[in-house]
Amino acid sequence: MKNQHDSFFSQVYEVARLIPRGRVTSYGAIAKYLGTARSARMVGWAMNNAGNIRPKVPAHRVVNRTGLLTGKHHFGSPEKMKELLERENIKTKKDQVQQFKKVFWDPSVELNIED
DNA sequence: CGATTGACGTACG
DNA sequence: TCGTACGCCAATC
């Protein structure tokens, strides 16, 4: 089987790994950064493989644009994702990231710092 | 091989 | 402001 070295998925994993600790981002932000803003769903689908690839991808730092832990069910247990976020000093309430706007990390901005 | 689904997001009413 | 509809593209049934 071919390696997904340059696949869209790998690019998602790469960006996801660049997410600083204590910060979160959205599927759309990653998709937009990759130039596929309309394919935000593909980012989520890519995350499905996140736990299937190496190195492991901090998918728990990736939430939807509302800051809601939509993918909590894919971590084996909803508490897992919440715990991981708490571990990053990220506060959550009812699957909703508190101060989401504050901890939000936009790759299209952080990785495109112009002079 | 065709239809449905999905860890999303934007547009429209 | 909130609810519904649609688009994207890959995987699954």
Short mmCIF file of C-alpha atoms (C1' of nucleotides) in Angstrom, two decimals:
data_model
loop_
_atom_site.label_atom_id
_atom_site.label_comp_id
_atom_site.label_asym_id
_atom_site.label_seq_id
_atom_site.Cartn_x
_atom_site.Cartn_y
_atom_site.Cartn_z
CA MET A 1 0.00 0.00 0.00
CA LYS A 2 1.16 3.51 -0.70
CA ASN A 3 2.22 5.84 2.00
CA GLN A 4 0.21 8.97 2.47
CA HIS A 5 3.31 11.14 2.53
CA ASP A 6 1.76 13.95 0.55
CA SER A 7 -1.88 13.14 0.98
CA PHE A 8 -4.31 15.71 2.24
CA PHE A 9 -4.70 13.64 5.36
CA SER A 10 -1.02 13.77 6.24
CA GLN A 11 -1.07 17.51 5.91
CA VAL A 12 -3.89 17.62 8.43
CA TYR A 13 -1.89 15.48 10.82
CA GLU A 14 1.13 17.68 10.37
CA VAL A 15 -0.76 20.87 11.17
CA ALA A 16 -2.55 19.19 14.05
CA ARG A 17 0.79 18.26 15.54
CA LEU A 18 1.81 21.91 15.31
CA ILE A 19 -0.96 22.92 17.66
CA PRO A 20 0.69 24.40 20.77
CA ARG A 21 -0.10 22.87 24.13
CA GLY A 22 -3.01 24.59 25.80
CA ARG A 23 -4.45 25.69 22.49
CA VAL A 24 -7.17 24.34 20.21
CA THR A 25 -8.21 24.81 16.62
CA SER A 26 -11.11 23.99 14.37
CA TYR A 27 -11.50 21.62 11.43
CA GLY A 28 -12.34 24.51 9.16
CA ALA A 29 -9.24 26.44 10.24
CA ILE A 30 -7.01 23.55 9.27
CA ALA A 31 -8.91 22.98 6.06
CA LYS A 32 -8.67 26.64 5.21
CA TYR A 33 -4.97 26.66 5.89
CA LEU A 34 -4.57 23.71 3.54
CA GLY A 35 -6.63 25.56 0.95
CA THR A 36 -9.64 23.28 1.22
CA ALA A 37 -11.87 25.41 3.38
CA ARG A 38 -14.93 23.75 1.86
CA SER A 39 -13.67 20.34 2.80
CA ALA A 40 -13.72 20.77 6.53
CA ARG A 41 -15.46 17.41 6.72
CA MET A 42 -12.40 15.78 5.24
CA VAL A 43 -10.36 17.16 8.12
CA GLY A 44 -12.68 15.44 10.54
CA TRP A 45 -12.48 12.28 8.49
CA ALA A 46 -8.71 12.54 8.53
CA MET A 47 -8.83 12.80 12.28
CA ASN A 48 -10.57 9.46 12.22
CA ASN A 49 -7.25 8.01 11.19
CA ALA A 50 -5.43 10.15 13.76
CA GLY A 51 -5.39 7.35 16.28
CA ASN A 52 -4.38 4.94 13.56
CA ILE A 53 -1.18 6.67 12.51
CA ARG A 54 2.16 7.55 13.98
CA PRO A 55 3.14 9.73 15.59
CA LYS A 56 -0.11 10.15 17.38
CA VAL A 57 -2.07 13.26 16.48
CA PRO A 58 -3.52 15.47 19.24
CA ALA A 59 -7.00 15.24 17.80
CA HIS A 60 -8.36 16.34 21.16
CA ARG A 61 -7.04 19.79 20.37
CA VAL A 62 -9.24 19.92 17.30
CA VAL A 63 -12.87 20.90 17.73
CA ASN A 64 -15.55 22.40 15.54
CA ARG A 65 -15.85 26.13 14.96
CA THR A 66 -18.20 26.48 17.92
CA GLY A 67 -15.60 25.02 20.26
CA LEU A 68 -17.82 22.04 20.90
CA LEU A 69 -16.19 18.67 21.48
CA THR A 70 -18.01 17.06 18.61
CA GLY A 71 -15.48 14.26 18.31
CA LYS A 72 -15.42 13.27 21.95
CA HIS A 73 -17.14 10.01 21.13
CA HIS A 74 -14.24 8.97 18.95
CA PHE A 75 -11.72 8.92 21.77
CA GLY A 76 -13.08 5.73 23.19
CA SER A 77 -14.80 7.70 25.92
CA PRO A 78 -16.14 11.26 26.03
CA GLU A 79 -14.27 11.75 29.28
CA LYS A 80 -11.03 10.97 27.55
CA MET A 81 -11.08 14.04 25.35
CA LYS A 82 -12.23 16.22 28.21
CA GLU A 83 -9.48 14.88 30.39
CA LEU A 84 -6.91 15.51 27.70
CA LEU A 85 -8.10 19.08 27.35
CA GLU A 86 -8.05 19.60 31.10
CA ARG A 87 -4.55 18.20 30.99
CA GLU A 88 -3.68 20.99 28.56
CA ASN A 89 -5.10 23.48 31.03
CA ILE A 90 -8.09 23.94 28.72
CA LYS A 91 -11.35 24.36 30.62
CA THR A 92 -14.46 22.73 29.24
CA LYS A 93 -18.11 22.85 30.21
CA LYS A 94 -20.68 20.47 28.83
CA ASP A 95 -18.38 19.58 25.94
CA GLN A 96 -17.95 23.28 25.30
CA VAL A 97 -14.45 24.77 25.46
CA GLN A 98 -14.39 27.74 27.77
CA GLN A 99 -12.73 30.87 26.45
CA PHE A 100 -12.55 29.07 23.15
CA LYS A 101 -11.80 32.29 21.37
CA LYS A 102 -8.90 32.83 23.72
CA VAL A 103 -7.33 29.41 23.32
CA PHE A 104 -8.15 29.25 19.64
CA TRP A 105 -5.10 28.64 17.46
CA ASP A 106 -5.49 29.55 13.82
CA PRO A 107 -2.79 27.96 11.60
CA SER A 108 -3.67 30.26 8.72
CA VAL A 109 -2.60 33.10 11.00
CA GLU A 110 0.03 31.67 13.33
CA LEU A 111 1.80 29.96 10.44
CA ASN A 112 1.47 32.90 8.10
CA ILE A 113 3.05 35.64 10.13
CA GLU A 114 3.88 38.38 7.68
CA ASP A 115 6.26 41.14 8.40
"C1'" DC B 1 -21.51 0.63 -9.09
"C1'" DG B 2 -25.12 3.74 -6.70
"C1'" DA B 3 -26.83 5.67 -2.40
"C1'" DT B 4 -25.94 7.09 2.33
"C1'" DT B 5 -23.16 8.88 6.02
"C1'" DG B 6 -19.95 11.91 8.42
"C1'" DA B 7 -15.10 14.44 14.23
"C1'" DC B 8 -17.88 20.78 9.35
"C1'" DG B 9 -19.06 25.21 7.63
"C1'" DT B 10 -21.50 28.63 5.06
"C1'" DA B 11 -25.74 30.42 3.05
"C1'" DC B 12 -30.50 31.48 3.21
"C1'" DG B 13 -35.17 32.48 5.23
"C1'" DT C 1 -31.24 34.91 16.62
"C1'" DC C 2 -32.43 30.25 15.36
"C1'" DG C 3 -33.52 26.40 12.14
"C1'" DT C 4 -33.05 24.24 7.75
"C1'" DA C 5 -30.64 23.29 3.33
"C1'" DC C 6 -26.68 22.46 0.67
"C1'" DG C 7 -21.78 21.64 -0.66
"C1'" DC C 8 -17.23 18.75 -0.15
"C1'" DC C 9 -15.01 14.39 -0.79
"C1'" DA C 10 -13.80 9.97 0.97
"C1'" DA C 11 -15.33 5.69 3.05
"C1'" DT C 12 -18.84 2.39 3.93
"C1'" DC C 13 -23.08 -0.30 2.94
#
